[in-house]
PDB file of C-alpha atoms in Angstrom:
ATOM      1  CA  MET A   1       0.029   0.047  -0.065  1.00 48.00           C
ATOM      2  CA  THR A   2       2.978   2.260   0.803  1.00 47.00           C
ATOM      3  CA  PHE A   3       4.238   1.656  -2.494  1.00 46.00           C
ATOM      4  CA  LEU A   4       1.037   2.489  -4.311  1.00 50.00           C
ATOM      5  CA  PHE A   5       0.615   5.645  -2.407  1.00 53.00           C
ATOM      6  CA  HIS A   6       4.119   6.754  -3.231  1.00 52.00           C
ATOM      7  CA  GLU A   7       3.440   5.886  -6.924  1.00 53.00           C
ATOM      8  CA  ALA A   8       0.162   7.971  -7.030  1.00 53.00           C
ATOM      9  CA  PHE A   9       2.098  10.955  -5.336  1.00 56.00           C
ATOM     10  CA  CYS A  10       4.768  10.872  -8.096  1.00 52.00           C
ATOM     11  CA  LEU A  11       2.110  10.509 -10.721  1.00 53.00           C
ATOM     12  CA  GLY A  12       0.170  13.494  -9.161  1.00 53.00           C
ATOM     13  CA  LEU A  13       3.517  15.551  -9.168  1.00 58.00           C
ATOM     14  CA  ALA A  14       4.280  14.664 -12.593  1.00 51.00           C
ATOM     15  CA  LEU A  15       0.862  15.767 -13.596  1.00 53.00           C
ATOM     16  CA  LEU A  16       1.109  19.064 -11.679  1.00 52.00           C
ATOM     17  CA  LEU A  17       4.491  19.987 -13.167  1.00 48.00           C
ATOM     18  CA  GLY A  18       2.994  19.501 -16.664  1.00 50.00           C
ATOM     19  CA  PHE A  19      -0.331  21.011 -15.896  1.00 47.00           C
ATOM     20  CA  SER A  20      -0.037  24.849 -16.228  1.00 43.00           C
ATOM     21  CA  PRO A  21      -3.043  26.535 -17.877  1.00 39.00           C
ATOM     22  CA  GLN A  22      -1.750  30.132 -16.727  1.00 41.00           C
ATOM     23  CA  HIS A  23       1.697  29.581 -18.448  1.00 42.00           C
ATOM     24  CA  PRO A  24       0.986  27.009 -21.166  1.00 40.00           C
ATOM     25  CA  HIS A  25       4.555  27.777 -22.904  1.00 42.00           C
ATOM     26  CA  GLU A  26       6.594  27.393 -19.817  1.00 44.00           C
ATOM     27  CA  SER A  27       9.197  24.699 -19.863  1.00 44.00           C
ATOM     28  CA  VAL A  28       8.919  22.296 -16.773  1.00 44.00           C
ATOM     29  CA  THR A  29      12.830  22.471 -16.639  1.00 44.00           C
ATOM     30  CA  THR A  30      12.677  26.132 -16.323  1.00 47.00           C
ATOM     31  CA  ARG A  31      10.441  26.222 -13.495  1.00 51.00           C
ATOM     32  CA  PRO A  32      11.831  26.731 -10.133  1.00 53.00           C
ATOM     33  CA  VAL A  33      11.604  23.520  -7.857  1.00 51.00           C
ATOM     34  CA  THR A  34      10.621  25.676  -4.812  1.00 69.00           C
ATOM     35  CA  ASP A  35       7.437  26.516  -6.660  1.00 88.00           C
ATOM     36  CA  ILE A  36       6.379  22.842  -5.822  1.00 92.00           C
ATOM     37  CA  LEU A  37       4.791  22.364  -2.503  1.00 96.00           C
ATOM     38  CA  ILE A  38       3.751  18.697  -1.479  1.00 95.00           C
ATOM     39  CA  CYS A  39       1.588  17.224   1.256  1.00 97.00           C
ATOM     40  CA  ARG A  40       1.927  13.527   1.974  1.00 94.00           C
ATOM     41  CA  ASN A  41      -0.849  13.235   4.450  1.00 96.00           C
ATOM     42  CA  ALA A  42      -3.325  15.571   3.847  1.00 98.00           C
ATOM     43  CA  HIS A  43      -6.679  14.904   5.798  1.00 98.00           C
ATOM     44  CA  ILE A  44      -9.963  14.475   4.113  1.00 98.00           C
ATOM     45  CA  SER A  45     -13.261  13.866   6.004  1.00 97.00           C
ATOM     46  CA  PHE A  46     -16.778  13.590   4.982  1.00 94.00           C
ATOM     47  CA  TYR A  47     -20.099  13.741   7.060  1.00 92.00           C
ATOM     48  CA  SER A  48     -23.650  12.951   6.205  1.00 85.00           C
ATOM     49  CA  PRO A  49     -26.572  13.550   8.484  1.00 82.00           C
ATOM     50  CA  ALA A  50     -28.571  10.362   9.020  1.00 74.00           C
ATOM     51  CA  PRO A  51     -31.893   9.884  11.217  1.00 72.00           C
ATOM     52  CA  ILE A  52     -30.695   7.223  13.173  1.00 70.00           C
ATOM     53  CA  GLU A  53     -26.641   7.889  13.201  1.00 72.00           C
ATOM     54  CA  ASP A  54     -24.723  10.491  11.418  1.00 81.00           C
ATOM     55  CA  ILE A  55     -22.148   9.029   8.961  1.00 83.00           C
ATOM     56  CA  ARG A  56     -18.525  10.355   9.311  1.00 92.00           C
ATOM     57  CA  ALA A  57     -15.345   9.006   7.857  1.00 96.00           C
ATOM     58  CA  GLU A  58     -11.761  10.449   7.578  1.00 97.00           C
ATOM     59  CA  THR A  59      -8.417   9.717   6.340  1.00 98.00           C
ATOM     60  CA  ASP A  60      -5.084  11.323   6.671  1.00 98.00           C
ATOM     61  CA  GLN A  61      -3.443   9.363   3.917  1.00 97.00           C
ATOM     62  CA  ALA A  62      -4.300  11.604   0.973  1.00 97.00           C
ATOM     63  CA  VAL A  63      -1.479  13.386  -1.138  1.00 96.00           C
ATOM     64  CA  SER A  64      -1.487  16.570  -2.882  1.00 97.00           C
ATOM     65  CA  ALA A  65       0.846  18.900  -4.561  1.00 96.00           C
ATOM     66  CA  LEU A  66       0.197  22.577  -5.252  1.00 96.00           C
ATOM     67  CA  ASN A  67       2.397  25.060  -7.542  1.00 95.00           C
ATOM     68  CA  SER A  68       2.737  28.308  -5.937  1.00 94.00           C
ATOM     69  CA  ALA A  69       3.634  30.007  -9.251  1.00 93.00           C
ATOM     70  CA  THR A  70       0.735  28.857 -11.421  1.00 93.00           C
ATOM     71  CA  GLY A  71      -1.869  27.765  -8.922  1.00 96.00           C
ATOM     72  CA  SER A  72      -2.151  24.156 -10.241  1.00 96.00           C
ATOM     73  CA  LEU A  73      -3.431  21.691  -7.550  1.00 97.00           C
ATOM     74  CA  TYR A  74      -3.362  17.921  -7.416  1.00 96.00           C
ATOM     75  CA  PHE A  75      -5.201  15.713  -4.911  1.00 97.00           C
ATOM     76  CA  LYS A  76      -5.254  11.783  -4.701  1.00 96.00           C
ATOM     77  CA  VAL A  77      -6.519   9.379  -1.993  1.00 97.00           C
ATOM     78  CA  MET A  78      -7.248   5.672  -1.659  1.00 97.00           C
ATOM     79  CA  ILE A  79     -10.839   4.962  -1.070  1.00 97.00           C
ATOM     80  CA  ARG A  80     -10.009   2.078   1.305  1.00 97.00           C
ATOM     81  CA  SER A  81      -7.884   4.461   3.392  1.00 97.00           C
ATOM     82  CA  PHE A  82     -11.109   6.101   4.942  1.00 97.00           C
ATOM     83  CA  THR A  83     -12.086   5.030   8.470  1.00 97.00           C
ATOM     84  CA  PHE A  84     -15.374   4.694  10.218  1.00 94.00           C
ATOM     85  CA  ARG A  85     -16.539   4.567  13.648  1.00 90.00           C
ATOM     86  CA  ARG A  86     -18.339   1.383  12.987  1.00 88.00           C
ATOM     87  CA  SER A  87     -16.462  -1.369  10.962  1.00 92.00           C
ATOM     88  CA  LEU A  88     -19.844  -2.659   9.439  1.00 89.00           C
ATOM     89  CA  MET A  89     -20.634   0.990   8.101  1.00 86.00           C
ATOM     90  CA  GLN A  90     -16.850   0.902   6.628  1.00 93.00           C
ATOM     91  CA  GLU A  91     -17.712  -2.270   4.957  1.00 92.00           C
ATOM     92  CA  HIS A  92     -21.008  -1.040   3.217  1.00 86.00           C
ATOM     93  CA  PHE A  93     -19.112   2.063   2.277  1.00 89.00           C
ATOM     94  CA  ASN A  94     -16.360   0.190   0.337  1.00 94.00           C
ATOM     95  CA  GLU A  95     -18.282  -2.666  -1.098  1.00 91.00           C
ATOM     96  CA  ASP A  96     -21.779  -1.490  -1.524  1.00 85.00           C
ATOM     97  CA  PHE A  97     -21.399   2.336  -2.182  1.00 87.00           C
ATOM     98  CA  MET A  98     -17.811   2.801  -3.671  1.00 93.00           C
ATOM     99  CA  GLU A  99     -16.961  -0.412  -5.213  1.00 94.00           C
ATOM    100  CA  SER A 100     -13.378   0.406  -3.991  1.00 96.00           C
ATOM    101  CA  ASP A 101     -11.852  -2.622  -5.609  1.00 96.00           C
ATOM    102  CA  GLN A 102     -13.004  -1.374  -9.068  1.00 96.00           C
ATOM    103  CA  TYR A 103     -12.292   2.239  -8.170  1.00 96.00           C
ATOM    104  CA  PRO A 104      -9.552   2.521  -5.752  1.00 97.00           C
ATOM    105  CA  TYR A 105      -8.826   6.194  -5.912  1.00 97.00           C
ATOM    106  CA  ALA A 106     -10.496   9.617  -5.785  1.00 97.00           C
ATOM    107  CA  GLU A 107      -8.596  12.210  -7.609  1.00 97.00           C
ATOM    108  CA  PHE A 108      -8.788  16.090  -8.118  1.00 97.00           C
ATOM    109  CA  LYS A 109      -6.954  18.150 -10.713  1.00 96.00           C
ATOM    110  CA  GLY A 110      -7.471  21.670 -11.008  1.00 97.00           C
ATOM    111  CA  ASN A 111      -6.386  25.247 -10.096  1.00 97.00           C
ATOM    112  CA  VAL A 112      -6.451  28.010  -7.689  1.00 97.00           C
ATOM    113  CA  LEU A 113      -7.938  30.960  -9.282  1.00 96.00           C
ATOM    114  CA  GLN A 114      -6.052  34.368  -9.140  1.00 91.00           C
ATOM    115  CA  MET A 115      -3.314  32.686  -7.058  1.00 95.00           C
ATOM    116  CA  PRO A 116      -2.312  34.973  -3.934  1.00 95.00           C
ATOM    117  CA  ASP A 117       1.369  35.811  -3.412  1.00 93.00           C
ATOM    118  CA  LEU A 118       2.239  33.093  -0.840  1.00 93.00           C
ATOM    119  CA  SER A 119       5.493  34.932   0.098  1.00 91.00           C
ATOM    120  CA  LYS A 120       3.685  36.854   2.606  1.00 92.00           C
ATOM    121  CA  ASP A 121       2.047  35.844   5.620  1.00 96.00           C
ATOM    122  CA  GLY A 122      -1.798  35.826   5.633  1.00 96.00           C
ATOM    123  CA  ASN A 123      -5.183  34.058   4.984  1.00 97.00           C
ATOM    124  CA  TYR A 124      -6.403  34.232   1.471  1.00 97.00           C
ATOM    125  CA  THR A 125      -9.660  33.339   0.290  1.00 98.00           C
ATOM    126  CA  VAL A 126      -9.952  31.730  -3.086  1.00 98.00           C
ATOM    127  CA  GLN A 127     -11.702  29.852  -5.572  1.00 98.00           C
ATOM    128  CA  VAL A 128     -10.597  26.388  -6.781  1.00 98.00           C
ATOM    129  CA  GLN A 129     -11.671  25.045 -10.094  1.00 98.00           C
ATOM    130  CA  GLY A 130     -10.914  21.666 -11.374  1.00 97.00           C
ATOM    131  CA  THR A 131     -12.371  18.080 -11.824  1.00 97.00           C
ATOM    132  CA  LEU A 132     -13.257  15.685  -9.304  1.00 97.00           C
ATOM    133  CA  THR A 133     -13.239  11.913 -10.086  1.00 97.00           C
ATOM    134  CA  ILE A 134     -14.889   9.332  -7.849  1.00 96.00           C
ATOM    135  CA  HIS A 135     -16.219   6.247  -8.448  1.00 96.00           C
ATOM    136  CA  GLY A 136     -14.723   6.325 -11.990  1.00 95.00           C
ATOM    137  CA  LEU A 137     -16.918   9.300 -12.670  1.00 96.00           C
ATOM    138  CA  SER A 138     -15.556  12.869 -13.236  1.00 97.00           C
ATOM    139  CA  LYS A 139     -17.161  16.056 -12.477  1.00 96.00           C
ATOM    140  CA  ASN A 140     -16.341  19.716 -12.580  1.00 98.00           C
ATOM    141  CA  TYR A 141     -16.292  21.530  -9.502  1.00 97.00           C
ATOM    142  CA  THR A 142     -15.657  25.335  -8.367  1.00 97.00           C
ATOM    143  CA  VAL A 143     -15.425  25.391  -4.430  1.00 96.00           C
ATOM    144  CA  PRO A 144     -14.369  28.154  -1.971  1.00 97.00           C
ATOM    145  CA  ALA A 145     -11.012  27.612  -0.022  1.00 98.00           C
ATOM    146  CA  THR A 146      -8.436  29.322   2.051  1.00 98.00           C
ATOM    147  CA  LEU A 147      -4.907  29.305   1.757  1.00 97.00           C
ATOM    148  CA  SER A 148      -2.858  30.406   4.994  1.00 97.00           C
ATOM    149  CA  VAL A 149       0.619  31.237   5.273  1.00 96.00           C
ATOM    150  CA  LYS A 150       2.444  31.440   8.497  1.00 95.00           C
ATOM    151  CA  ASN A 151       6.123  31.775   8.992  1.00 92.00           C
ATOM    152  CA  LYS A 152       6.197  30.676   5.347  1.00 88.00           C
ATOM    153  CA  GLN A 153       4.200  27.413   6.140  1.00 94.00           C
ATOM    154  CA  VAL A 154       1.522  27.184   3.721  1.00 97.00           C
ATOM    155  CA  SER A 155      -1.855  25.220   4.608  1.00 98.00           C
ATOM    156  CA  GLY A 156      -5.081  24.774   2.606  1.00 98.00           C
ATOM    157  CA  HIS A 157      -8.582  24.316   3.821  1.00 98.00           C
ATOM    158  CA  ALA A 158     -11.954  23.777   1.937  1.00 98.00           C
ATOM    159  CA  VAL A 159     -15.389  22.463   2.670  1.00 98.00           C
ATOM    160  CA  PHE A 160     -17.717  21.597  -0.119  1.00 97.00           C
ATOM    161  CA  ASN A 161     -20.611  19.201  -0.974  1.00 96.00           C
ATOM    162  CA  VAL A 162     -20.575  16.160  -3.141  1.00 95.00           C
ATOM    163  CA  LYS A 163     -23.871  14.770  -4.697  1.00 92.00           C
ATOM    164  CA  LEU A 164     -23.707  11.084  -4.842  1.00 89.00           C
ATOM    165  CA  ALA A 165     -25.831  10.886  -7.982  1.00 89.00           C
ATOM    166  CA  ASP A 166     -23.208  13.078  -9.805  1.00 93.00           C
ATOM    167  CA  HIS A 167     -20.777  10.102  -9.479  1.00 93.00           C
ATOM    168  CA  HIS A 168     -23.135   7.252  -9.875  1.00 90.00           C
ATOM    169  CA  ILE A 169     -22.964   6.094  -6.348  1.00 88.00           C
ATOM    170  CA  GLN A 170     -26.076   4.208  -5.743  1.00 79.00           C
ATOM    171  CA  ILE A 171     -27.317   3.603  -2.483  1.00 70.00           C
ATOM    172  CA  PRO A 172     -29.382   0.400  -1.597  1.00 63.00           C
ATOM    173  CA  ARG A 173     -32.971   0.868  -1.316  1.00 59.00           C
ATOM    174  CA  LEU A 174     -33.130  -0.545   2.419  1.00 57.00           C
ATOM    175  CA  LEU A 175     -30.500   2.391   3.596  1.00 58.00           C
ATOM    176  CA  MET A 176     -31.784   5.148   1.396  1.00 56.00           C
ATOM    177  CA  LYS A 177     -33.699   6.867   4.307  1.00 61.00           C
ATOM    178  CA  ASP A 178     -30.398   6.582   6.215  1.00 61.00           C
ATOM    179  CA  ILE A 179     -28.031   8.639   3.985  1.00 65.00           C
ATOM    180  CA  ALA A 180     -28.307  12.224   2.504  1.00 70.00           C
ATOM    181  CA  GLU A 181     -28.118  12.430  -1.239  1.00 80.00           C
ATOM    182  CA  GLN A 182     -25.050  14.532  -0.825  1.00 86.00           C
ATOM    183  CA  VAL A 183     -22.164  14.493   1.644  1.00 91.00           C
ATOM    184  CA  GLN A 184     -20.005  17.358   3.045  1.00 95.00           C
ATOM    185  CA  VAL A 185     -16.578  16.926   2.230  1.00 97.00           C
ATOM    186  CA  THR A 186     -13.546  18.803   4.175  1.00 98.00           C
ATOM    187  CA  VAL A 187     -10.131  18.812   3.043  1.00 98.00           C
ATOM    188  CA  ASP A 188      -7.107  20.161   5.065  1.00 98.00           C
ATOM    189  CA  ALA A 189      -3.482  20.027   3.791  1.00 98.00           C
ATOM    190  CA  VAL A 190      -0.365  21.137   5.091  1.00 98.00           C
ATOM    191  CA  TYR A 191       2.477  21.899   2.540  1.00 97.00           C
ATOM    192  CA  GLN A 192       6.091  21.573   2.681  1.00 93.00           C
ATOM    193  CA  VAL A 193       8.518  22.709  -0.164  1.00 87.00           C
ATOM    194  CA  ASP A 194       9.510  19.938  -2.540  1.00 75.00           C
ATOM    195  CA  ASN A 195      13.386  19.715  -2.175  1.00 66.00           C
ATOM    196  CA  SER A 196      13.997  16.555  -3.990  1.00 61.00           C
ATOM    197  CA  SER A 197      16.247  16.947  -7.014  1.00 45.00           C
ATOM    198  CA  SER A 198      14.063  14.579  -8.895  1.00 49.00           C
ATOM    199  CA  ALA A 199      11.096  16.718  -8.756  1.00 46.00           C
ATOM    200  CA  GLY A 200      12.356  19.278 -11.423  1.00 45.00           C
ATOM    201  CA  THR A 201      14.115  16.877 -13.741  1.00 43.00           C
ATOM    202  CA  GLY A 202      11.431  14.226 -13.968  1.00 42.00           C
ATOM    203  CA  ALA A 203      14.313  11.502 -13.010  1.00 37.00           C
TER     204      ALA A 203
END
């Protein structure tokens, strides 16, 4: 599993380096390595209110990369890394709703619109626009987010809703009354500068 996540992270970082809508003619090799911020333990949780028992799950195994110069943003998380309070609920989530063996990852590729200057401390409200792929189905999202800088430490926070039907996540009829048609997703990431020599060379 560790290898898979490392592989996923490297893939995401490669996509980020090659994904630059604001500077389409910029060469990867000319871009400073310090533009790339990475997070290997981003926290993602979701919440769905239900009449009998609210549904909550979380993981701190998401990976993310942010290009502070272009605003390109990437997230990837293994679906089976989400943990629930009750094991039976976790089993239903993976087997009945998400079909996690068939669709093992959720992924977001997008951009921070009007990227702020992250060289200065502060809290910056931004809009993030991109494509979220869950359960094998992609949908465009534009969500509000906050980028914070304190003592050169960059962190990101976002809360948004995901409609289950938008990603063809079907709920068994017996459980329909217990689960809302959409879930609230919360994302938190604390980024570090990528100082690895391989990040800028593609080695």
